[in-house]
Coordinates of C-alpha atoms and ligand atoms in Angstrom, one line a residue:
X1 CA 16.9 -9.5 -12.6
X2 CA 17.1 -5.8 -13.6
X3 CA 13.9 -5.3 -15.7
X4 CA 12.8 -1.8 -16.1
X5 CA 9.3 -0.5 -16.4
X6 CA 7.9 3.0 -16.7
X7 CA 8.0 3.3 -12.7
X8 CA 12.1 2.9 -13.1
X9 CA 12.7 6.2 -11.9
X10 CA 10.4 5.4 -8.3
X11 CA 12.3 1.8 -8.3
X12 CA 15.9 3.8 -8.4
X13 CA 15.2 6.5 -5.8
X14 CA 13.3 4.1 -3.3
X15 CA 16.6 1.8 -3.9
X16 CA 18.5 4.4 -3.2
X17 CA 17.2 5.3 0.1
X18 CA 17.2 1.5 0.8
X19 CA 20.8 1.2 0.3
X20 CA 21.4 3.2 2.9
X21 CA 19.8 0.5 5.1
X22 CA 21.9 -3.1 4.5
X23 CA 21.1 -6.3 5.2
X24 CA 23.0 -6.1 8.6
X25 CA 20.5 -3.2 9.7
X26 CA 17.5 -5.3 9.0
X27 CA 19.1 -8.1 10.9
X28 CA 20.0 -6.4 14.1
X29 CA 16.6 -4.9 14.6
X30 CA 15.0 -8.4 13.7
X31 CA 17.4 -9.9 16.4
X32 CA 16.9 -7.1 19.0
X33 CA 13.1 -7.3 18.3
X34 CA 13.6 -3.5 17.6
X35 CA 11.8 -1.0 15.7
X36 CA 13.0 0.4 12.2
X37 CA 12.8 3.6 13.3
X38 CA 15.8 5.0 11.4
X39 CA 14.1 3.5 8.3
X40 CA 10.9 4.3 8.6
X41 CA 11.6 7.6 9.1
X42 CA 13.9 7.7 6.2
X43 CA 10.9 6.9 3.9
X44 CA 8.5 9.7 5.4
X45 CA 11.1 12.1 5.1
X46 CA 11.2 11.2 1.7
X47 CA 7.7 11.6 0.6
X48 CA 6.7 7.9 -0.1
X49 CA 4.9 7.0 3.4
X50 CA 2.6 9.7 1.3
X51 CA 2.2 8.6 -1.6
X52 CA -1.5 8.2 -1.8
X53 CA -2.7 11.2 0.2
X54 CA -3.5 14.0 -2.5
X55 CA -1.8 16.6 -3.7
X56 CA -3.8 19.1 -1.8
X57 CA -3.4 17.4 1.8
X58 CA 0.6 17.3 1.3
X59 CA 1.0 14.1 -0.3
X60 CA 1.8 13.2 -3.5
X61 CA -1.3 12.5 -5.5
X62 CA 0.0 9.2 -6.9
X63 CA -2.1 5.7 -7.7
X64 CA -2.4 2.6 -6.5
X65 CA 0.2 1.6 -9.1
X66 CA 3.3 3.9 -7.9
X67 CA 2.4 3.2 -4.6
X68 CA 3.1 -0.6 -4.6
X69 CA 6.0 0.1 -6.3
X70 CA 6.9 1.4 -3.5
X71 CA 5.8 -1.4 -1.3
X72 CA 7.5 -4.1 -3.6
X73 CA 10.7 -1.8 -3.7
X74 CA 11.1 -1.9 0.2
X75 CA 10.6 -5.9 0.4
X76 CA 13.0 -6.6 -2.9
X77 CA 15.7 -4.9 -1.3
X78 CA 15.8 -6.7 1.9
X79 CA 13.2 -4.5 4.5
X80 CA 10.0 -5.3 5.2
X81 CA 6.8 -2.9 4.4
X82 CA 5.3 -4.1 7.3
X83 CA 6.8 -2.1 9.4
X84 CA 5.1 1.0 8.1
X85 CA 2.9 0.1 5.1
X86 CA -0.3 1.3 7.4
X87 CA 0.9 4.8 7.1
X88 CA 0.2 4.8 3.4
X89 CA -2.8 2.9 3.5
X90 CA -5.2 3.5 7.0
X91 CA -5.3 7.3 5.9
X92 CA -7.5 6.2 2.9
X93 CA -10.4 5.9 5.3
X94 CA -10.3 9.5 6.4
X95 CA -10.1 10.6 3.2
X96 CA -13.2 8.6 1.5
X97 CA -15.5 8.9 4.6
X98 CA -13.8 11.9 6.7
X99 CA -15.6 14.9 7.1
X100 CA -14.0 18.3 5.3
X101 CA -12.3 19.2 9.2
X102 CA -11.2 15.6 9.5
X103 CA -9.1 15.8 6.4
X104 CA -8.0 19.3 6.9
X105 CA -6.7 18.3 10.3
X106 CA -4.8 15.0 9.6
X107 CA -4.1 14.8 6.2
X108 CA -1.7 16.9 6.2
X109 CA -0.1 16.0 9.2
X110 CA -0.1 12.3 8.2
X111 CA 2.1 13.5 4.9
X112 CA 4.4 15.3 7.1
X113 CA 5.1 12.7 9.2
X114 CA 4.2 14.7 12.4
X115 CA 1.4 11.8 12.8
X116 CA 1.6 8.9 12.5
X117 CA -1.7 6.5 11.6
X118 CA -0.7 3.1 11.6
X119 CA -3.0 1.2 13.5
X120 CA -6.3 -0.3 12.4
X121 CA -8.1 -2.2 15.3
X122 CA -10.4 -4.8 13.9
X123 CA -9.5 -8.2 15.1
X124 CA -11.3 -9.9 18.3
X125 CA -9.8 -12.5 20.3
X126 CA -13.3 -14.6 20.7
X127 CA -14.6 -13.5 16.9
X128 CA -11.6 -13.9 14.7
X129 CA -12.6 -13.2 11.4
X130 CA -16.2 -13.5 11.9
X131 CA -15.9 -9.8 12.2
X132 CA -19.6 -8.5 12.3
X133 CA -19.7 -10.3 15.4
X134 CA -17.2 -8.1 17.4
X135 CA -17.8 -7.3 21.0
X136 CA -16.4 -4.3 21.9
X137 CA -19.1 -1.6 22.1
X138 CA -19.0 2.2 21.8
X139 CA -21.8 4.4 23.4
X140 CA -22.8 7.5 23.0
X141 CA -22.6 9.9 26.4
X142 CA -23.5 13.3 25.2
X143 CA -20.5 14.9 23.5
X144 CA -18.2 11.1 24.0
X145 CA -18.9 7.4 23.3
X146 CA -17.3 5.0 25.7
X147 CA -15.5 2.1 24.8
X148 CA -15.1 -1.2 26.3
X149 CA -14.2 -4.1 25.1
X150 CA -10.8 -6.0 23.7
X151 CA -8.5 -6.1 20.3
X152 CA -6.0 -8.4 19.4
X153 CA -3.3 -8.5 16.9
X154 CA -3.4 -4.4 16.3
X155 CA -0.1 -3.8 15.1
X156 CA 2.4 -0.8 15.3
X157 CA 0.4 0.7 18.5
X158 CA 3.7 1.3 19.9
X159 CA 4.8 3.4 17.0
X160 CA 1.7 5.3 16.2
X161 CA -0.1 8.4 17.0
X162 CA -3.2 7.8 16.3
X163 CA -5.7 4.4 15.0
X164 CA -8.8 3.6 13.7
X165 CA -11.4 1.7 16.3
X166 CA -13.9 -0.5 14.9
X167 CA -16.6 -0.9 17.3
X168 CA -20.3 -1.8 17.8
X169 CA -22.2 0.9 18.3
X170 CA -25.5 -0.6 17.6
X171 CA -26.4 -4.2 19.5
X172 CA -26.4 -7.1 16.7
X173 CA -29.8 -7.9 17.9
X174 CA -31.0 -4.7 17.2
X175 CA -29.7 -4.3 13.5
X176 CA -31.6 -5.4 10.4
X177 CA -28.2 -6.4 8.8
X178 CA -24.9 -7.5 10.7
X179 CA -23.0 -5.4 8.8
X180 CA -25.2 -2.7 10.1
X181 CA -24.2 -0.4 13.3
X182 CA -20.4 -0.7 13.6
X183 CA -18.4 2.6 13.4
X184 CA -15.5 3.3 13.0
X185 CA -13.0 6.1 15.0
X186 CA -10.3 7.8 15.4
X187 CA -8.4 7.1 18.6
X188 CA -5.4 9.3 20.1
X189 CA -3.2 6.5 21.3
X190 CA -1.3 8.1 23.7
X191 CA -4.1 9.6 25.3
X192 CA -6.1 6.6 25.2
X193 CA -3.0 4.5 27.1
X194 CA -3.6 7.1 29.8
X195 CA -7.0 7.0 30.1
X196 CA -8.7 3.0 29.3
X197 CA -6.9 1.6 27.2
X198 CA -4.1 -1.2 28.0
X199 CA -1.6 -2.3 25.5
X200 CA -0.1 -6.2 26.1
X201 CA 2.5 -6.8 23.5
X202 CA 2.4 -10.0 21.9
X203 CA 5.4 -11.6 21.4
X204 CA 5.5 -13.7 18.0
X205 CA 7.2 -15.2 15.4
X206 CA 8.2 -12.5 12.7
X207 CA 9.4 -8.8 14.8
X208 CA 6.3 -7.8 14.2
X209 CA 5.1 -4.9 16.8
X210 CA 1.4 -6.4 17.5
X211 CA -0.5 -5.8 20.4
X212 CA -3.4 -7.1 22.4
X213 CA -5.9 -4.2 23.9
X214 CA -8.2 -3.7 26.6
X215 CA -10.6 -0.8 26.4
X216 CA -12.4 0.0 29.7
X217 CA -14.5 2.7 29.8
X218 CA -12.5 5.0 27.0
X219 CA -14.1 8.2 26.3
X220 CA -13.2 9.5 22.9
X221 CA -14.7 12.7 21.5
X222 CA -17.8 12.5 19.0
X223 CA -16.1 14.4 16.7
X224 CA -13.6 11.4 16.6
X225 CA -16.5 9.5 14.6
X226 CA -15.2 8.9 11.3
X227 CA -18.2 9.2 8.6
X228 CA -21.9 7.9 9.8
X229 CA -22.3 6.0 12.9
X230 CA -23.3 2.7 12.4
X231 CA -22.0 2.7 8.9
X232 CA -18.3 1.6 9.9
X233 CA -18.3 -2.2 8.6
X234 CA -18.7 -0.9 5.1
X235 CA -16.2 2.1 5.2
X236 CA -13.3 -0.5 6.5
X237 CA -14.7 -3.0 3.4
X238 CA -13.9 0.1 1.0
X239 CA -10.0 0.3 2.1
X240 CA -9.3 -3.1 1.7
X241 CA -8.6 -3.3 -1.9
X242 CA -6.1 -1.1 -1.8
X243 CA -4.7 -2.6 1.1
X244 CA -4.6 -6.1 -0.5
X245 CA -3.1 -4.6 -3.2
X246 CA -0.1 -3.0 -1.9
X247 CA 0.5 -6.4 0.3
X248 CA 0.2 -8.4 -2.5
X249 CA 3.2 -6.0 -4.7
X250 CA 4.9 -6.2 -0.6
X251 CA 5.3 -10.5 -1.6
X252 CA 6.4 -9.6 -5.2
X253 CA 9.1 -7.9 -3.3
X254 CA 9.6 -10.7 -1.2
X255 CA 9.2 -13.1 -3.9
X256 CA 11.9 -11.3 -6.4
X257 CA 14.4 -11.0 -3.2
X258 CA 14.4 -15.0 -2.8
X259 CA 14.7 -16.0 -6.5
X260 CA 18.0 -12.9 -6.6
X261 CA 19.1 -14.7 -3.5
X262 CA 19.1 -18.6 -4.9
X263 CA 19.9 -18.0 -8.3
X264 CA 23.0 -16.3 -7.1
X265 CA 23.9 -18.9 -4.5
X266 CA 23.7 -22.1 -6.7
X267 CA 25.6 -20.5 -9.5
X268 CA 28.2 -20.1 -6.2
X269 CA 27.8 -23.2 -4.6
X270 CA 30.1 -26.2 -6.0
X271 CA 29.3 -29.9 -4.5
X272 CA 30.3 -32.8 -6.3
X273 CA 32.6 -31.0 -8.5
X274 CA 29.8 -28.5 -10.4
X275 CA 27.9 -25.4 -9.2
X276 CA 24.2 -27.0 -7.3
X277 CA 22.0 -25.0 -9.8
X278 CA 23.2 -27.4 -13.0
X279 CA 20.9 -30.0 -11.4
X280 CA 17.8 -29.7 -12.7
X281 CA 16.5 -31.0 -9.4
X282 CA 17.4 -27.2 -8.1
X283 CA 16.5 -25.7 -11.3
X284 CA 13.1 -26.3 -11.9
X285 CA 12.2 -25.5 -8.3
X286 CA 13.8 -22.1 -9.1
X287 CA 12.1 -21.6 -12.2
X288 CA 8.5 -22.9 -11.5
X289 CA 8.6 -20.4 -8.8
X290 CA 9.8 -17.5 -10.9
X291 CA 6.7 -17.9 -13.2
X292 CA 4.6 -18.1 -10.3
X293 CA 5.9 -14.7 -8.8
X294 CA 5.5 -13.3 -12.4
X295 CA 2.3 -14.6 -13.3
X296 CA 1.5 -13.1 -9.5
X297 CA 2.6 -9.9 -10.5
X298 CA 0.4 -9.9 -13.9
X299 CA -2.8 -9.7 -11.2
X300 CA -1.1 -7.1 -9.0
X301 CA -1.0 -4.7 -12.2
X302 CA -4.4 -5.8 -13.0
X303 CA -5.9 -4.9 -9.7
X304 CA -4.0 -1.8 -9.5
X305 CA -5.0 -0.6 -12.9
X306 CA -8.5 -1.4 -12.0
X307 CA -8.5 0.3 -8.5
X308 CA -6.5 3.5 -10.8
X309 CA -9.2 3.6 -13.0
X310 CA -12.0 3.7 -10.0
X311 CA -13.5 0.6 -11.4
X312 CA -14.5 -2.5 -9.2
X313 CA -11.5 -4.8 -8.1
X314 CA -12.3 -6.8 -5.2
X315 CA -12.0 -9.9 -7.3
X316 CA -8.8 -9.0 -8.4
X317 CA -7.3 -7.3 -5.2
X318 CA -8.0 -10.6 -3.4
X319 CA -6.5 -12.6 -6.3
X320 CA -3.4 -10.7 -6.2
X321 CA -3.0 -11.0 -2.8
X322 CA -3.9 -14.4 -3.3
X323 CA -1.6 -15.2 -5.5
X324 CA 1.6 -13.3 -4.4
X325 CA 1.8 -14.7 -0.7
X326 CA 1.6 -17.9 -2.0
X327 CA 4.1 -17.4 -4.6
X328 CA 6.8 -15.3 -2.2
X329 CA 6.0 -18.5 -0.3
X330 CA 7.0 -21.6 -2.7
X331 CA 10.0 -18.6 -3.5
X332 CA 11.0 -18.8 0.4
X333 CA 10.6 -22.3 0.6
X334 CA 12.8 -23.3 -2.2
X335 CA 15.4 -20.5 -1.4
X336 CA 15.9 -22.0 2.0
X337 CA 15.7 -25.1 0.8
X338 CA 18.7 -24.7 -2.0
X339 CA 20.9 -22.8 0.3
X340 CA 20.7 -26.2 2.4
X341 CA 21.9 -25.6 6.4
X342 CA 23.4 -22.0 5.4
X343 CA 19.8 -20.7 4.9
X344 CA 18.9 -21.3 8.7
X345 CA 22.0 -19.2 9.6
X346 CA 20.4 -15.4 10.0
X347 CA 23.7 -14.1 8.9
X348 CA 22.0 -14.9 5.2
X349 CA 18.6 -13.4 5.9
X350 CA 16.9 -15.9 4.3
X351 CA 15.1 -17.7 7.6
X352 CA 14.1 -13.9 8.5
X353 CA 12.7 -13.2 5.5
X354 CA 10.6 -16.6 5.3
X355 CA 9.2 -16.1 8.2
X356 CA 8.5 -12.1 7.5
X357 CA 6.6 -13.5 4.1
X358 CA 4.9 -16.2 5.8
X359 CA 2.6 -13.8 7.6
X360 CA 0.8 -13.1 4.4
X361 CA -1.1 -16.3 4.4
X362 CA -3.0 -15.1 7.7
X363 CA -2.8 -11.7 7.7
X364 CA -4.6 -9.3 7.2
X365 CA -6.7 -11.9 5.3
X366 CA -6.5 -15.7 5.7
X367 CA -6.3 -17.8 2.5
X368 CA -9.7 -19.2 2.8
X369 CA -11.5 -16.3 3.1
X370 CA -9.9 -15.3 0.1
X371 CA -11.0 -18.4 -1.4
X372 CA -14.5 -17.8 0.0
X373 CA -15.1 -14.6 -1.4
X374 CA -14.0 -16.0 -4.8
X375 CA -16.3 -18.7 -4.6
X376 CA -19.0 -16.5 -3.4
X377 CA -18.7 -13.0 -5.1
X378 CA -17.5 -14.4 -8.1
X379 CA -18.6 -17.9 -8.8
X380 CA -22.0 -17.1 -7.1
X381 CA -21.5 -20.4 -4.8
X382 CA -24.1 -20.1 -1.9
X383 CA -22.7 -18.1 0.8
X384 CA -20.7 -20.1 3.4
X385 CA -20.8 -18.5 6.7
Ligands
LIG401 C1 1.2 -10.5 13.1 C2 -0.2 -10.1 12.9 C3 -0.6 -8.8 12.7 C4 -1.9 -8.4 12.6 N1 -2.3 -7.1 12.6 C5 -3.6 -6.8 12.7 C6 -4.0 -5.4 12.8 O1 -3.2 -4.5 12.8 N2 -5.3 -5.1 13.0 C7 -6.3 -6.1 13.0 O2 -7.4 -5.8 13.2 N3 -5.9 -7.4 12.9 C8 -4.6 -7.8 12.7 N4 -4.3 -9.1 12.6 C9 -5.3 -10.1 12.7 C10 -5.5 -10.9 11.4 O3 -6.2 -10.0 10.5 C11 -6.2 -12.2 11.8 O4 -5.3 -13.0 12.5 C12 -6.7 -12.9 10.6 O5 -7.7 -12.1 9.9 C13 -7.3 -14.2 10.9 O6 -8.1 -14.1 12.0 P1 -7.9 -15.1 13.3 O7 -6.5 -15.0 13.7 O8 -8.9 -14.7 14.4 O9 -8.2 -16.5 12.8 P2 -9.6 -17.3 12.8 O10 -10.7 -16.4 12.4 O11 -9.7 -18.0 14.1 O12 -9.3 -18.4 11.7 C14 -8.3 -19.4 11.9 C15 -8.2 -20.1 10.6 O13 -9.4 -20.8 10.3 C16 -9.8 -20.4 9.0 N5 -11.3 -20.2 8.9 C17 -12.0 -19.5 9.8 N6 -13.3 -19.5 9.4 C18 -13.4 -20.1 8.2 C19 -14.4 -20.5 7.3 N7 -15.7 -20.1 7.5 N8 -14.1 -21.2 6.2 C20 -12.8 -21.5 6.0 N9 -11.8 -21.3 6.8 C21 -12.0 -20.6 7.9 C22 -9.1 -19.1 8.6 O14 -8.9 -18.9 7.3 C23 -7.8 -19.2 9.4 O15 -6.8 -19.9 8.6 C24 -2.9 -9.4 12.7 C25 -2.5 -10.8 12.8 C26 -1.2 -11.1 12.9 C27 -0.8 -12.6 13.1

């Protein structure tokens, strides 16, 4: 599939760079449960780790649109955005709720690549999703707040400079809305690991660098508060469009790579004297999901248009999402599926790849609650939780 678009000229160069970076690269890092380093820094030398951040900060000023091409770019040619993709999208917080100095001091240095800001620490191990209900606590000691508590599941902490903390600052009891008086800040990881902060890596199913945390008694400056204090719930809410957005055009990628992948192998593949895809039993697997991953994509642009255009688009950012991970994930079944025992063999990268793409249904945002906001924000079904 070679369809052009009017972002052709970002799809050639970010091929381009990819090239560079084979298959075989991808595989030995997956197998050595390595970091893309090489890669990564590839990208940032190139500019597209900044795409969003604007013009006047270093980046390139571009929208939600170029940016996922981006995204989709890296996963179609056999990487995996996930790696790095919260370099291009955590900054967005600093820059819609950072004060003047904030921006002036990281922005720029986020663009560059000198920093890098890839961690967002959200997740608790006894609150899941239920997210209003964290436990870790920042408080205020004159010109600090102290943190204690635990994260799980913050990725890229290894291979980051700096994250954002989400932490209660405010008791639950003491709030007139749950959402109320959580903040959010900026934490200096390397100075944090000497200092209160304990980083377990979790060892799990896709080479994913993901961490558990312990904060005990972790001063970070005041001016590290990002925005209001107490107002942190909501300012993480704003990001996640965008971030939806670009993961969603990440399983296009994905989606796109399998269907290349099959469609080549069973034109290949001869058993009982004819190629496999002449059967329509391996055809219309093929097929149905190639309409899903377009009819996928048809929501990504619509989301991204909307978010371009500074209109609302949580419905449509959580649709896309919705809809791509579960299309790059019919696409990954069926492409294992047709490439029968070869497809477990990594040499082919398709078992690394399914499970790469399999993440999406959990993370960062489960199916269900997807399907809950839907059916809450959209539908106006009474609120479920
Ligand atoms: C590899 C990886 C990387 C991650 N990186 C980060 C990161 O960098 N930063 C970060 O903060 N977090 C990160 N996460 C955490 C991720 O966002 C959570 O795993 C995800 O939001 C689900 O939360 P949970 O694991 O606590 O599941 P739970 O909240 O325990 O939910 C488990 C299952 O139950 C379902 N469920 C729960 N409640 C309901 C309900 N009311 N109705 C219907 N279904 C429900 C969920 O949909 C889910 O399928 C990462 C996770 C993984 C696996």
């Amino acid at each position: 599939m070679n369809k052009t678009d009017q972002y052709q000229d970002i799809r050639d160069a970010v091929r381009d760079l990819c090239a560079q970076f084979p298959d075989e690269y991808h595989r030995k890092i997956d197998a050595e449960r390595g970091y893309p380093e090489a890669f990564v820094d590839a990208l940032t030398k190139a500019g597209w780790m900044a795409a969003l951040i604007p013009q006047e900060y270093g980046g390139s000023g571009l929208g939600l649109a170029e940016a996922s091409v981006i995204m989709e770019e890296i996963n179609r040619c056999g990487g995996n955005s996930g790696a790095c993709h919260g370099q291009m999208y955590n900054m967005g917080t600093l820059l819609r709720h950072g004060s003047p100095a904030q921006k002036e001091l990281y922005l720029p240095r986020i663009a560059s690549g000198e920093w890098r800001l890839q961690s967002m620490g959200v997740t608790e191990p006894s609150t899941g999703t239920d997210t209003t209900k964290i436990k870790t606590t920042a408080v205020k000691k004159g010109d600090r707040y102290v943190v204690n508590g635990q994260k799980v599941w913050i990725s890229r902490v290894q291979h980051s400079d700096w994250m954002i903390l989400l932490a209660r600052t405010t008791p639950l009891a003491d709030v007139k809305k749950k959402s109320e008086g959580m903040s959010i800040f900026m934490v200096d990881l390397r100075q944090a690991e000497k200092s209160g902060m304990t980083v377990r890596p979790i060892p799990n199913m896709v080479n994913h660098e993901t961490n558990e945390l312990f904060f005990e008694n972790l001063e970070i400056p005041a001016e590290n508060l990002i925005g209001e204090e107490g107002k942190g719930f909501r300012y993480i809410l704003d990001g996640l469009n965008a971030e939806r957005t670009l993961i969603a055009a990440e399983c296009i990628g994905d989606g796109y790579w399998f269907i290349d992948r099959v469609s080549q192998y069973v034109k290949d593949r001869v058993v009982f004297g004819r190629p496999t895809g002449q059967n329509q039993g391996v055809q219309f697997p093929i097929a149905e999901s190639y309409i899903e991953v377009e009819a996928a994509n048809l929501m990504r642009w619509k989301a991204c248009a909307l978010f371009d255009a500074h209109q609302p688009c949580g419905a449509e950012a959580n649709m896309a999402k919705y809809l791509a991970a579960k299309a790059s994930w019919e696409a990954a079944n069926v492409c294992l599926q047709m490439h029968g025992g070869f497809g477990f063999a990594c040499e082919y990268d398709i078992e690394r790849k399914f499970r790469e793409t399999r993440l999406y249904q959990v993370a960062p945002i489960s199916t269900n609650l997807i399907l809950s906001h839907v059916a809450e924000h959209v539908l106006g079904l009474p609120r479920s939780f």
